[in-house]
Short mmCIF file of C-alpha atoms in Angstrom, two decimals:
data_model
loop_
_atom_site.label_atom_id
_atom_site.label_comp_id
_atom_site.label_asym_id
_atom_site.label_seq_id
_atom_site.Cartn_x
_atom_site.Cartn_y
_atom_site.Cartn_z
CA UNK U 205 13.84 -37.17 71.23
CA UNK U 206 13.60 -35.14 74.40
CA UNK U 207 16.24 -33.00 76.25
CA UNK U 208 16.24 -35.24 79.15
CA UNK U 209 17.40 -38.17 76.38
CA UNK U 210 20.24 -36.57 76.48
CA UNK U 211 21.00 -35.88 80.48
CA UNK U 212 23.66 -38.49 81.08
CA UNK U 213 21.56 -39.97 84.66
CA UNK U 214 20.18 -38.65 87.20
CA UNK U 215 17.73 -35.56 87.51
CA UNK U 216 18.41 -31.95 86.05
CA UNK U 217 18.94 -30.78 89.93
CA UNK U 218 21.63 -33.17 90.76
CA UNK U 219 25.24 -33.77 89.06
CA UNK U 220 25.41 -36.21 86.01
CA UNK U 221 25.95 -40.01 86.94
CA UNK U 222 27.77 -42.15 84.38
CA UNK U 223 26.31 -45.10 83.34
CA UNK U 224 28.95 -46.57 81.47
CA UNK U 225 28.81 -50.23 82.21
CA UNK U 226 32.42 -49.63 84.20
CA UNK U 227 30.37 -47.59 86.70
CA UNK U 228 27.71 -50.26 87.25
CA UNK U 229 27.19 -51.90 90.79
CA UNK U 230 28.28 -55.32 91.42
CA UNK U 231 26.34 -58.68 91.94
CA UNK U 232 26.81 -58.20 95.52
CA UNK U 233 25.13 -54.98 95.32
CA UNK U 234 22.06 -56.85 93.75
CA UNK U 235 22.71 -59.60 96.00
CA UNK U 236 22.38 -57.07 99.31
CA UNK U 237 18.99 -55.67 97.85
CA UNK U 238 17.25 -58.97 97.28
CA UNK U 239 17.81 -59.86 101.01
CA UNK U 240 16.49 -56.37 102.13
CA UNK U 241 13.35 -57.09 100.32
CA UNK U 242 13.04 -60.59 101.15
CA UNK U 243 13.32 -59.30 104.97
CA UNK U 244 10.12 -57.23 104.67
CA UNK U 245 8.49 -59.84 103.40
CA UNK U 246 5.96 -62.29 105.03
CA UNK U 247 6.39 -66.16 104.78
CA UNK U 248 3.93 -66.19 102.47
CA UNK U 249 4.70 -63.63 100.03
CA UNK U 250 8.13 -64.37 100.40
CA UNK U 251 7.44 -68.38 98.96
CA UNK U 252 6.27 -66.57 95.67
CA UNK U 253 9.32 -64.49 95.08
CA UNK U 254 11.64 -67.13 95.98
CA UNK U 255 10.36 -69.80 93.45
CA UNK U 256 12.21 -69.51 90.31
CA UNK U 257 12.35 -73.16 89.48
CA UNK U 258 8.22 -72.61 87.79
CA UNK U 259 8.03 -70.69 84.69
CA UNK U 260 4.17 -69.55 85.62
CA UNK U 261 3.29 -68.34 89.07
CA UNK U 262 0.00 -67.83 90.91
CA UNK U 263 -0.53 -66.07 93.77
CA UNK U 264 -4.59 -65.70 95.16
CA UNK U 265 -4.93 -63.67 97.80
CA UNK U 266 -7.57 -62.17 100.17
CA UNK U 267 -7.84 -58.34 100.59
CA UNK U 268 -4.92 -57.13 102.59
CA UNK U 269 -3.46 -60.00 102.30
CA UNK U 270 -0.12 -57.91 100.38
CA UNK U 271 -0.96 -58.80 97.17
CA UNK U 272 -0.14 -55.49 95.04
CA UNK U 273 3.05 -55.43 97.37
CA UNK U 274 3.87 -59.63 96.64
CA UNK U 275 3.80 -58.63 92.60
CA UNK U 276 6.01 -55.40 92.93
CA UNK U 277 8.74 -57.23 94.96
CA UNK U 278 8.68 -60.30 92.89
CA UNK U 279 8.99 -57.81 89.76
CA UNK U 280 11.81 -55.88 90.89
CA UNK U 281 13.40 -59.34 92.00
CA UNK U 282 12.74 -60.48 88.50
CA UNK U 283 14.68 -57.36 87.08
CA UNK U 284 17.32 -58.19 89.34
CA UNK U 285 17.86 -61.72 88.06
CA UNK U 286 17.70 -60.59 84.22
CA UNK U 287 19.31 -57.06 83.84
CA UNK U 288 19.22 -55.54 80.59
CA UNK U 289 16.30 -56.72 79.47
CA UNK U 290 12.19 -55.68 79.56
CA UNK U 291 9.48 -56.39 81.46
CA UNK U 292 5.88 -55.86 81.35
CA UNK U 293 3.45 -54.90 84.21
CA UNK U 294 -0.40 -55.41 83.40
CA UNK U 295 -3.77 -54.49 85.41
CA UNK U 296 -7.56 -55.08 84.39
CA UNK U 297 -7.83 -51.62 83.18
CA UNK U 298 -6.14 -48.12 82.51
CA UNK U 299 -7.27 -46.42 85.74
CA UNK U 300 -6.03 -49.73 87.41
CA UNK U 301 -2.53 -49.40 85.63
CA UNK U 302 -2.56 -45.54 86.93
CA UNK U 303 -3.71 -45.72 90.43
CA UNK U 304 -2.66 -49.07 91.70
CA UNK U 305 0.00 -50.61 89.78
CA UNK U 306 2.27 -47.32 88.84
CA UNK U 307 1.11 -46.01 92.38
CA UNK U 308 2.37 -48.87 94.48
CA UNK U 309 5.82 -49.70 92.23
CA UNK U 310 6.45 -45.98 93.12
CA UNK U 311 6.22 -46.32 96.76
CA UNK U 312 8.11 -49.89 96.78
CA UNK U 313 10.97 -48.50 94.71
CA UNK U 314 11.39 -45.37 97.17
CA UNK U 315 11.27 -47.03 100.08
CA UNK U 316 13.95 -49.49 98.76
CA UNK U 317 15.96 -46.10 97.36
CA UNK U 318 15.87 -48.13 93.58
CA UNK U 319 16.69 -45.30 91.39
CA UNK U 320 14.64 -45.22 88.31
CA UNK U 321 12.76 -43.07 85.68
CA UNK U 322 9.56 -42.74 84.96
CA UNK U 323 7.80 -42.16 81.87
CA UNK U 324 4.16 -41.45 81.52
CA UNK U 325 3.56 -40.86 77.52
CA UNK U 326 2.55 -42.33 75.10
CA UNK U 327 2.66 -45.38 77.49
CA UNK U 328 3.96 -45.56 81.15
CA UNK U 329 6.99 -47.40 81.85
CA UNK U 330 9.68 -47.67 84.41
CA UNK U 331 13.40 -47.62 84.15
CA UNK U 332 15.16 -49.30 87.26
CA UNK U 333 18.40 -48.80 87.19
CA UNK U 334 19.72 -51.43 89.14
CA UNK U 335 23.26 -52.65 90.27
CA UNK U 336 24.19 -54.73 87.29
CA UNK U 337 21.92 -53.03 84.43
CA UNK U 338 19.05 -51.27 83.57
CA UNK U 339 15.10 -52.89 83.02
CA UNK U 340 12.62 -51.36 81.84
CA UNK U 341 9.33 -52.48 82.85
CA UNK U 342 6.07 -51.48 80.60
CA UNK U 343 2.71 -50.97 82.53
CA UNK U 344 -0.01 -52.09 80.27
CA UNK U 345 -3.85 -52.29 80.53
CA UNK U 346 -5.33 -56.09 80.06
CA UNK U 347 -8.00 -54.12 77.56
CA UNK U 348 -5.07 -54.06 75.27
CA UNK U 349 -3.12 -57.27 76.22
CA UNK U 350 -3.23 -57.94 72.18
CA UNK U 351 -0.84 -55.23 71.27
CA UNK U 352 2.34 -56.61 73.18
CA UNK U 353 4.21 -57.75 69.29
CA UNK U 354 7.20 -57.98 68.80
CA UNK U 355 8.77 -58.14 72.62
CA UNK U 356 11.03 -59.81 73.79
CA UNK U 357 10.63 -59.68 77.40
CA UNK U 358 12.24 -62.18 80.16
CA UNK U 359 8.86 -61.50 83.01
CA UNK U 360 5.48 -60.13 82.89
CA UNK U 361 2.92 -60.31 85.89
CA UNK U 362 -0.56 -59.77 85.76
CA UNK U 363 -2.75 -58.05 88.36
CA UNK U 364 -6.26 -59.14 89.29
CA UNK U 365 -6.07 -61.50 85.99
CA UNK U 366 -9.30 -63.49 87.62
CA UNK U 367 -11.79 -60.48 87.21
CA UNK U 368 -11.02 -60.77 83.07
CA UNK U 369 -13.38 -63.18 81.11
CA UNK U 370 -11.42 -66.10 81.31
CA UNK U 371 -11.58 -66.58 77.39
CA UNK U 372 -9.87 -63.56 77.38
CA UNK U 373 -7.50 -64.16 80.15
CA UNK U 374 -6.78 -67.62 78.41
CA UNK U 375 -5.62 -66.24 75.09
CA UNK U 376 -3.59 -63.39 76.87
CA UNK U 377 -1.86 -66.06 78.50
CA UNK U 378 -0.61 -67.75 76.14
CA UNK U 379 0.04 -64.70 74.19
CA UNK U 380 2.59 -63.65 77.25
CA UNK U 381 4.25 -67.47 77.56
CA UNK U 382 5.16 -66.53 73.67
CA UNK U 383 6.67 -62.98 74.93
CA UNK U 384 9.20 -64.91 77.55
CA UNK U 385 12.17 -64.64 75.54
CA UNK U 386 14.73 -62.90 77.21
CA UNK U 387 16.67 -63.18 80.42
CA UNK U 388 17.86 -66.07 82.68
CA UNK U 389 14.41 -66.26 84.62
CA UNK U 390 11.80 -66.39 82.43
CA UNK U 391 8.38 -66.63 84.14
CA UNK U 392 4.67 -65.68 84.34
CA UNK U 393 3.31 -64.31 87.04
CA UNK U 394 -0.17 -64.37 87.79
CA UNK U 395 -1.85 -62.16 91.18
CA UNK U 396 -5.37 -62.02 91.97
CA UNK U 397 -8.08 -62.17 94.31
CA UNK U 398 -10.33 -65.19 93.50
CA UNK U 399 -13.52 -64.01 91.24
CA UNK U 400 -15.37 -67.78 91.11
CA UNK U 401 -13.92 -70.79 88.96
CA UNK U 402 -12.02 -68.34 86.30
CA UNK U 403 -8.26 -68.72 84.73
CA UNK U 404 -6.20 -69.19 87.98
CA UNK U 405 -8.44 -72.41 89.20
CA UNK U 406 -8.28 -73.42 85.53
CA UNK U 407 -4.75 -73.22 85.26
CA UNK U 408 -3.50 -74.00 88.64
CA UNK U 409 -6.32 -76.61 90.12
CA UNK U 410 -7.65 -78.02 87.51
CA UNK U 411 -3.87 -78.18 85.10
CA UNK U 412 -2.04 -78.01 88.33
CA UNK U 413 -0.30 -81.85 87.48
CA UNK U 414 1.29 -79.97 84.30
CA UNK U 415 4.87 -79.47 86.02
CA UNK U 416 5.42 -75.88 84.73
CA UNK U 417 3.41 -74.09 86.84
CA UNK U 418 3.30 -73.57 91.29
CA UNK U 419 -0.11 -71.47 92.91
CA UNK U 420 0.59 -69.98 96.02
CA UNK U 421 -2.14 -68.61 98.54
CA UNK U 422 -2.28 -65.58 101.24
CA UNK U 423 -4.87 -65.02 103.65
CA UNK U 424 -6.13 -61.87 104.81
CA UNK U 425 -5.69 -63.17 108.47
CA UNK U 426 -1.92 -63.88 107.81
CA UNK U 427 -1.35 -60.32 107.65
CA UNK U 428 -0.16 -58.26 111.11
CA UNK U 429 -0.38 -54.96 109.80
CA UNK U 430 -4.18 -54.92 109.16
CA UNK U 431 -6.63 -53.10 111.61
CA UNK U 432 -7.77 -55.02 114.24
CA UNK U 433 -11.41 -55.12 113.49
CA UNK U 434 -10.79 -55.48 109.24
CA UNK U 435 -11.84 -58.79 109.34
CA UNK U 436 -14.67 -58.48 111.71
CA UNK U 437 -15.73 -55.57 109.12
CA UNK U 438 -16.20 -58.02 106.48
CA UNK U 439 -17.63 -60.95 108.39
CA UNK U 440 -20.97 -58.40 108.88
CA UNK U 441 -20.87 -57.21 105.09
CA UNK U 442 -20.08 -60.43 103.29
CA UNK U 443 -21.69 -63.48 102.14
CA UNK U 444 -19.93 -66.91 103.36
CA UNK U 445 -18.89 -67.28 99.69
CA UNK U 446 -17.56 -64.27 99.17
CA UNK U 447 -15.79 -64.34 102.79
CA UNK U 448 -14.11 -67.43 101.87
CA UNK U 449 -12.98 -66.12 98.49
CA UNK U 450 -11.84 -62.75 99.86
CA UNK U 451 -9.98 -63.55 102.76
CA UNK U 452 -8.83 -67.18 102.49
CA UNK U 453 -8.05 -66.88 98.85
CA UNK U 454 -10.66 -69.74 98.18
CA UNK U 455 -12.33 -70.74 94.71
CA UNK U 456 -16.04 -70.16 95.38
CA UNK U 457 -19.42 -69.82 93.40
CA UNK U 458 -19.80 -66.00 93.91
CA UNK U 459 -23.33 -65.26 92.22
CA UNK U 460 -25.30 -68.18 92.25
CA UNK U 461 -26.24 -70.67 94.79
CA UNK U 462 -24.43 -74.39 94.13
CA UNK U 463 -26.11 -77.02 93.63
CA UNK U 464 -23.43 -79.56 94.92
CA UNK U 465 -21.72 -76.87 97.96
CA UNK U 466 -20.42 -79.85 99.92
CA UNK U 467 -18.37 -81.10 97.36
CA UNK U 468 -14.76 -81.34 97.72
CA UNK U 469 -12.66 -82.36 95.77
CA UNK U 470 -9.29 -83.30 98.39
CA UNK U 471 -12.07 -84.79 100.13
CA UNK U 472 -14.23 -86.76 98.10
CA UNK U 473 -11.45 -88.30 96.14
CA UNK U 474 -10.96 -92.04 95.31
CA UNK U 475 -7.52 -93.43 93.94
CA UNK U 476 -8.68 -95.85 91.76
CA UNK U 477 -8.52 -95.59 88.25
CA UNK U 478 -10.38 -98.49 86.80
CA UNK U 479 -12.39 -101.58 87.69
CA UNK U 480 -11.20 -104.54 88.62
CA UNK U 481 -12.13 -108.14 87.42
CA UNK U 482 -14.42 -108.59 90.32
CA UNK U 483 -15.92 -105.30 90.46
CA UNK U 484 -19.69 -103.96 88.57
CA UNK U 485 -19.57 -101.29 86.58
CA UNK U 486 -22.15 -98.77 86.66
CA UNK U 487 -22.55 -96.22 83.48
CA UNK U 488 -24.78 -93.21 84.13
CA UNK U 489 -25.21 -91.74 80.44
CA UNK U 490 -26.56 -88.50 79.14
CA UNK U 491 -27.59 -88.37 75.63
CA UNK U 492 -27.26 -85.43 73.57
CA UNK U 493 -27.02 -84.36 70.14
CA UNK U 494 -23.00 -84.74 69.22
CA UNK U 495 -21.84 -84.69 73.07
CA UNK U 496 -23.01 -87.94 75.17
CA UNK U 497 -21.57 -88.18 78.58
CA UNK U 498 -20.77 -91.41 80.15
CA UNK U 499 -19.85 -91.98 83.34
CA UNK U 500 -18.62 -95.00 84.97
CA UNK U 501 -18.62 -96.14 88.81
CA UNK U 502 -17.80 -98.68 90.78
CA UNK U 503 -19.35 -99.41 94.16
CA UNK U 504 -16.73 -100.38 96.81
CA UNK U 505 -17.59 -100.90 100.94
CA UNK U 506 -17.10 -97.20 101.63
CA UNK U 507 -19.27 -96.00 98.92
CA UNK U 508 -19.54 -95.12 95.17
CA UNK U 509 -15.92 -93.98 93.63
CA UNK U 510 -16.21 -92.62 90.40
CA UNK U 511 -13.02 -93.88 88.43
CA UNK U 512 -13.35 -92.64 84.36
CA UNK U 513 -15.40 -90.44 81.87
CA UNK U 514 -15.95 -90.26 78.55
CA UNK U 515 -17.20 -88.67 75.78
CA UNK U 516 -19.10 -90.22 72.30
CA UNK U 517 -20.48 -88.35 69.65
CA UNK U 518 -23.92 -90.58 69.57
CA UNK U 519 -25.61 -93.71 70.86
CA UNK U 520 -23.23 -96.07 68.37
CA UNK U 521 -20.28 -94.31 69.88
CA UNK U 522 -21.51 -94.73 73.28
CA UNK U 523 -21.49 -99.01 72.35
CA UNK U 524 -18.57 -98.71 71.06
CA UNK U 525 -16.69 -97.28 73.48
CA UNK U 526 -17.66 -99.37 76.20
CA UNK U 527 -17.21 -102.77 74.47
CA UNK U 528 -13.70 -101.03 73.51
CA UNK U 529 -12.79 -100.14 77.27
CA UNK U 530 -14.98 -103.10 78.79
CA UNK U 531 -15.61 -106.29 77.15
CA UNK U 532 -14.41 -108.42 79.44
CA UNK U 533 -17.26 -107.16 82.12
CA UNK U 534 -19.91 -106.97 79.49
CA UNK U 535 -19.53 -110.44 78.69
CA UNK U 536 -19.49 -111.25 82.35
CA UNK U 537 -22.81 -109.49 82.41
CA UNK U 538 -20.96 -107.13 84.90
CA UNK U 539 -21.47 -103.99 83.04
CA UNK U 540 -24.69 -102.17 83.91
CA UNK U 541 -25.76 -99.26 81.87
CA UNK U 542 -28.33 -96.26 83.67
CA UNK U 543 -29.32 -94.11 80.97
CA UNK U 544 -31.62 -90.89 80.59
CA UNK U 545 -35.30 -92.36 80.80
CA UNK U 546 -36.23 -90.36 78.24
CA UNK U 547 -33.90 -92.51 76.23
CA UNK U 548 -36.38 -95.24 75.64
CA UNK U 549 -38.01 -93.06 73.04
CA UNK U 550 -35.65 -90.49 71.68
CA UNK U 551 -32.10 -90.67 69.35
CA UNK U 552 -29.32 -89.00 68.90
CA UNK U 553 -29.33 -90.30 65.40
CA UNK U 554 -32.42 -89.51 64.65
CA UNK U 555 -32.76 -92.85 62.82
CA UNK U 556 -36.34 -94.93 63.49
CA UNK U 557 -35.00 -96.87 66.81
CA UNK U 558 -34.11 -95.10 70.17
CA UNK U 559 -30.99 -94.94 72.27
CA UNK U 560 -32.34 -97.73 74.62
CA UNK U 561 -33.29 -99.91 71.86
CA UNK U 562 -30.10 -99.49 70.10
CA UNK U 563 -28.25 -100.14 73.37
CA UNK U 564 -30.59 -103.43 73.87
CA UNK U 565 -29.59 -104.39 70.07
CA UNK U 566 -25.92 -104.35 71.01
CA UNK U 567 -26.51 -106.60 74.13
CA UNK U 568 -25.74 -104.32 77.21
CA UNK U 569 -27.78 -104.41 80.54
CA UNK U 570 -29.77 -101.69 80.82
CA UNK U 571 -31.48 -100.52 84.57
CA UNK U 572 -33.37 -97.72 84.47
CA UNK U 573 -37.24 -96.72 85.36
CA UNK U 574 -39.98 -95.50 83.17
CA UNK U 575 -39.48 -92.14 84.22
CA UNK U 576 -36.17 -89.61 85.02
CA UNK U 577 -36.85 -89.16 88.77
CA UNK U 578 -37.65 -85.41 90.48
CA UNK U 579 -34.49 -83.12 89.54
CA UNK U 580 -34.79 -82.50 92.95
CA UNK U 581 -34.47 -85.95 94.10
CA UNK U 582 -31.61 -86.63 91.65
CA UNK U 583 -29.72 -83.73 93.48
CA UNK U 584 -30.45 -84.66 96.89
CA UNK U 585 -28.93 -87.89 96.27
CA UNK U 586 -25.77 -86.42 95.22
CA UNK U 587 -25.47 -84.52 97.79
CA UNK U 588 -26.69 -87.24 100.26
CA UNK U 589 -23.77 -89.35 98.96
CA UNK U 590 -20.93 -85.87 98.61
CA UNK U 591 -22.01 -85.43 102.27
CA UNK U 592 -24.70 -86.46 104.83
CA UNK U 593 -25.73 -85.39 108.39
CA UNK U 594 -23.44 -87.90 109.98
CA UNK U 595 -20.20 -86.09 108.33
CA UNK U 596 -20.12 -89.23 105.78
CA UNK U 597 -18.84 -89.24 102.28
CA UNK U 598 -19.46 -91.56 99.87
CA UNK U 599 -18.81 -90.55 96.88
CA UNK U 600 -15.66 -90.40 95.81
CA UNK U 601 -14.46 -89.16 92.27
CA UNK U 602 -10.75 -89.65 91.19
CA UNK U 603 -8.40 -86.88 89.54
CA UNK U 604 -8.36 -87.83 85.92
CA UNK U 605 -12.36 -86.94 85.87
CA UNK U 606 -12.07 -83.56 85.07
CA UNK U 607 -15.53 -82.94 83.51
CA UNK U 608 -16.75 -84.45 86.32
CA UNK U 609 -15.17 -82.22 88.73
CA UNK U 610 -15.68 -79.09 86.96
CA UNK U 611 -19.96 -79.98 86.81
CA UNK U 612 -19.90 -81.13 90.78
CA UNK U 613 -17.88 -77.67 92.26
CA UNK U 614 -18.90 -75.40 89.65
CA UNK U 615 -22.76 -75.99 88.32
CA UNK U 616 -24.83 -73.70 89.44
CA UNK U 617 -28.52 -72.94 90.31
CA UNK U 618 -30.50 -71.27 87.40
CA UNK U 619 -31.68 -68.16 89.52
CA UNK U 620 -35.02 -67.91 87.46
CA UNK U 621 -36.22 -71.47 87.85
CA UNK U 622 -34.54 -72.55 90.97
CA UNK U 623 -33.44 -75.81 89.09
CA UNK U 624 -29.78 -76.82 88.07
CA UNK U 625 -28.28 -74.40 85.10
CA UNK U 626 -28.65 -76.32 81.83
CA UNK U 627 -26.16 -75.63 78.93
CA UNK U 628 -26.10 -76.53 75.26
CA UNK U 629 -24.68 -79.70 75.36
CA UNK U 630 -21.01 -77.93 74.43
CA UNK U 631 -18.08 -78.44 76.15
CA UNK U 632 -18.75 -75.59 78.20
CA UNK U 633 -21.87 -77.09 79.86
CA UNK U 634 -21.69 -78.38 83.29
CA UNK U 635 -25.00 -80.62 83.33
CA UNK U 636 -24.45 -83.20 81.17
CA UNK U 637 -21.54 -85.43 83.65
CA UNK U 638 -23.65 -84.56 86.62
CA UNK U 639 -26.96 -85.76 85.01
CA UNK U 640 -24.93 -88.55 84.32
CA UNK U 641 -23.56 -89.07 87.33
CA UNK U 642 -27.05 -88.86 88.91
CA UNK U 643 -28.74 -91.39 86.48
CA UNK U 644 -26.43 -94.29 88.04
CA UNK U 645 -26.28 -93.13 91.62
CA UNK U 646 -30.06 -93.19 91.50
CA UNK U 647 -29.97 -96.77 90.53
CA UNK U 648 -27.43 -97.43 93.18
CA UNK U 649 -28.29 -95.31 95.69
CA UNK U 650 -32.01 -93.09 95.34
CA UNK U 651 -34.15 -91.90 97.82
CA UNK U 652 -37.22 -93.43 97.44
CA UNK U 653 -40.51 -93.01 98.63
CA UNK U 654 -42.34 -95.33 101.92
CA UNK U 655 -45.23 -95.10 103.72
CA UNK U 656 -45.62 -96.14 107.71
CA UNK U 657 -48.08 -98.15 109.21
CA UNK U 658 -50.87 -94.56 109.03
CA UNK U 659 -49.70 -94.27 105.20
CA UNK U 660 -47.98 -91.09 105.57
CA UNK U 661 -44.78 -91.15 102.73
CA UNK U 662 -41.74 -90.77 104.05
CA UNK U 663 -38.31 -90.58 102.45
CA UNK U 664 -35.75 -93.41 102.96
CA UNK U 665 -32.01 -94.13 101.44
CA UNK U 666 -31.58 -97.39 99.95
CA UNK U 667 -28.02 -99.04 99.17
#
């Protein structure tokens, strides 16, 4: 215990001040200091403070865009709303905590004469001593996200969350849902600049139908107060990619090249779910080892909509899942099946017959061609149908798909063989629904090879 635990309030140079809860403000005080906030802020950073009906909140930002300033109004708004109780503050790493986090909360609570206290050892924290009760608000590193035990805390934000491995950002998450105990507004909230396809687009586009949870973006442009020639600054210095993700708040591929860059998925999105009695189904499959992919499209009049996925451990669960999910069209010899090539000789049961003569046993259509076509090929098809000179799309994938449209934004080029990034097979690996994908759209809809009238080949799309 110190000698300033026992100074009633205040500092050592000024007279005591009571805090005896008969000497606190009143809710009108609290009331008066929200709006003065709320004033300063900009239409955009003010939608993130003002949601309280979500208990997790992302905001992505570009640079400049107020970010640092968005998290320390919405905590001192969160204080507001749940007094006597604690809060934590975290940022990627100590330094961060010291020169960005503690650095800007000081300046915001000044400028807004909050009174507070401020200790910095063994661990910083705040005090705001606010109209209706005190909070005390913990600033923490993410290195040591782990340690938070044992709190009961009613908010805790998160600074720059999206540079943190998003395993790691994953399991602190759900760590600090399991700290929200406390208060009347309990919430998560989550501030970053985008860093690629890491725990905000996980959470917030590809969970964002869970109805917990509300992202929110800022763009650098959106903000008055920046230099005139900022973004003209970073237009010369940056990529496209990284301009998009640093000033519009965009997910992008930051390191690597795409391999599907025209994909997207508000765009090429189809709203049907499942085939109807009329229609032929088409089932691109990639066989692996414990983890087959299937795939299944349709083709309608404005292209090739991609309407379910699914996942079988090996060839016999591939047959039985589709007679489960499509007997009907199998016995209508309306189900078409476009596996790997390679199948035709290999098993993912390692048992004397192959995936294509297993699949032949069981009665389903097969198309396919003695060989997998040129990755390349494959690829440019894809992308032929995600997008084509003429501003067409025609492929179309729907929502529930989510393999599908993690593999088509997010697969990469392998930078040292210039061909698609191949994973293990795992969950984690991106090639498996596009090679699936590709298998049937190549049957549907591959460039192949043609020679004119002086036998020069030439490249034509057939439908």
């Amino acid at each position: 215990m110190s000698l300033l635990s026992a100074c009633p309030g205040g500092t050592l140079l000024e007279p005591p001040k009571p805090t005896d809860p008969e000497y606190r403000g009143t809710a009108d005080d609290s009331e008066a200091l929200r709006n003065r906030i709320k004033a300063d802020l900009l239409p955009y950073q003010k939608e993130v403070v003002e949601d309280t009906d979500h208990r997790i909140i992302g905001f992505v930002a570009g640079y400049g865009a107020g970010k640092s300033r968005t998290m320390c109004a919405w905590t001192v708004l969160c204080a507001l709303d749940n007094p006597d109780t604690l809060g934590v503050m975290f940022a990627p790493t100590g330094p961060l905590v010291r020169d960005v986090v503690i650095r800007t909360m000081e300046d915001f609570l000044e400028q807004y004469e909050i009174e507070f206290t401020y200790r910095a050892s063994p661990l910083p924290e705040f005090t705001l001593l606010l109209p209706e009760g005190p909070v005390t608000v913990l600033c923490r590193s993410m290195e040591n996200w782990a340690r938070i035990i044992g709190l009961n805390c009613s908010f805790i934000c998160a600074d720059e969350i999206d540079t943190s491995k998003i395993e790691i950002a994953r399991r602190a998450v759900d760590k600090f849902l399991g700290r929200l105990r406390a208060g009347k507004r309990r919430q998560l909230g989550l501030f970053s600049t985008p860093e690629g396809f890491g725990i905000l687009y996980s959470m917030f586009v590809e969970e964002a139908a869970k109805p917990d949870r509300a992202l929110y973006k800022g763009r650098t442009a959106d903000n008055p107060y920046l230099p005139p020639d900022f973004l003209d600054a970073m237009r010369e210095n940056y990529s496209p990619a990284l301009f998009k993700s640093y000033t519009e708040g965009e997910f992008c591929l930051l390191t690597q090249a795409a391999v599907y860059p025209e994909f997207d998925r508000h765009q090429n999105i189809t709203t049907q779910s499942a085939p109807t009695e009329r229609d032929v189904i088409w089932c691109g499959v990639d066989f692996n080892v414990n983890r087959c992919m299937l795939i299944i499209c349709v083709q309608q009049g404005d292209g090739i909509h991609v309407i379910q996925e699914f996942v079988a451990r090996d060839t016999p669960g591939v047959i039985e899942r589709l007679r489960q999910e499509y007997q009907p069209w199998i016995d209508h010899n309306q189900l078409i099946v476009c596996p790997d090539a390679s199948s035709q000789s290999k098993s993912t049961k390692n048992a004397g017959i192959s995936d294509f003569g297993l699949m032949k046993q069981a009665g389903l259509r097969i198309q396919t061609q003695a060989s997998n076509p040129f990755i390349r090929d494959r690829v440019l098809t894809l992308n032929t149908q995600i997008l084509n000179a003429k501003g067409e799309r025609r492929l179309f994938v729907h929502p529930q798909c989510k393999q599908m449209l993690r593999g088509l934004e997010q697969q990469a080029y392998d930078q040292a063989t210039q061909q698609p990034m191949k994973g293990d097979g795992g969950v984690d690996d991106l090639s498996g629904q596009t090679d699936a994908l590709g298998y049937a759209v190549w049957q549907l809809a591959g460039i192949k090879a043609w020679k004119t009238g002086s036998g020069k080949s030439r490249m034509a799309q057939v439908y």
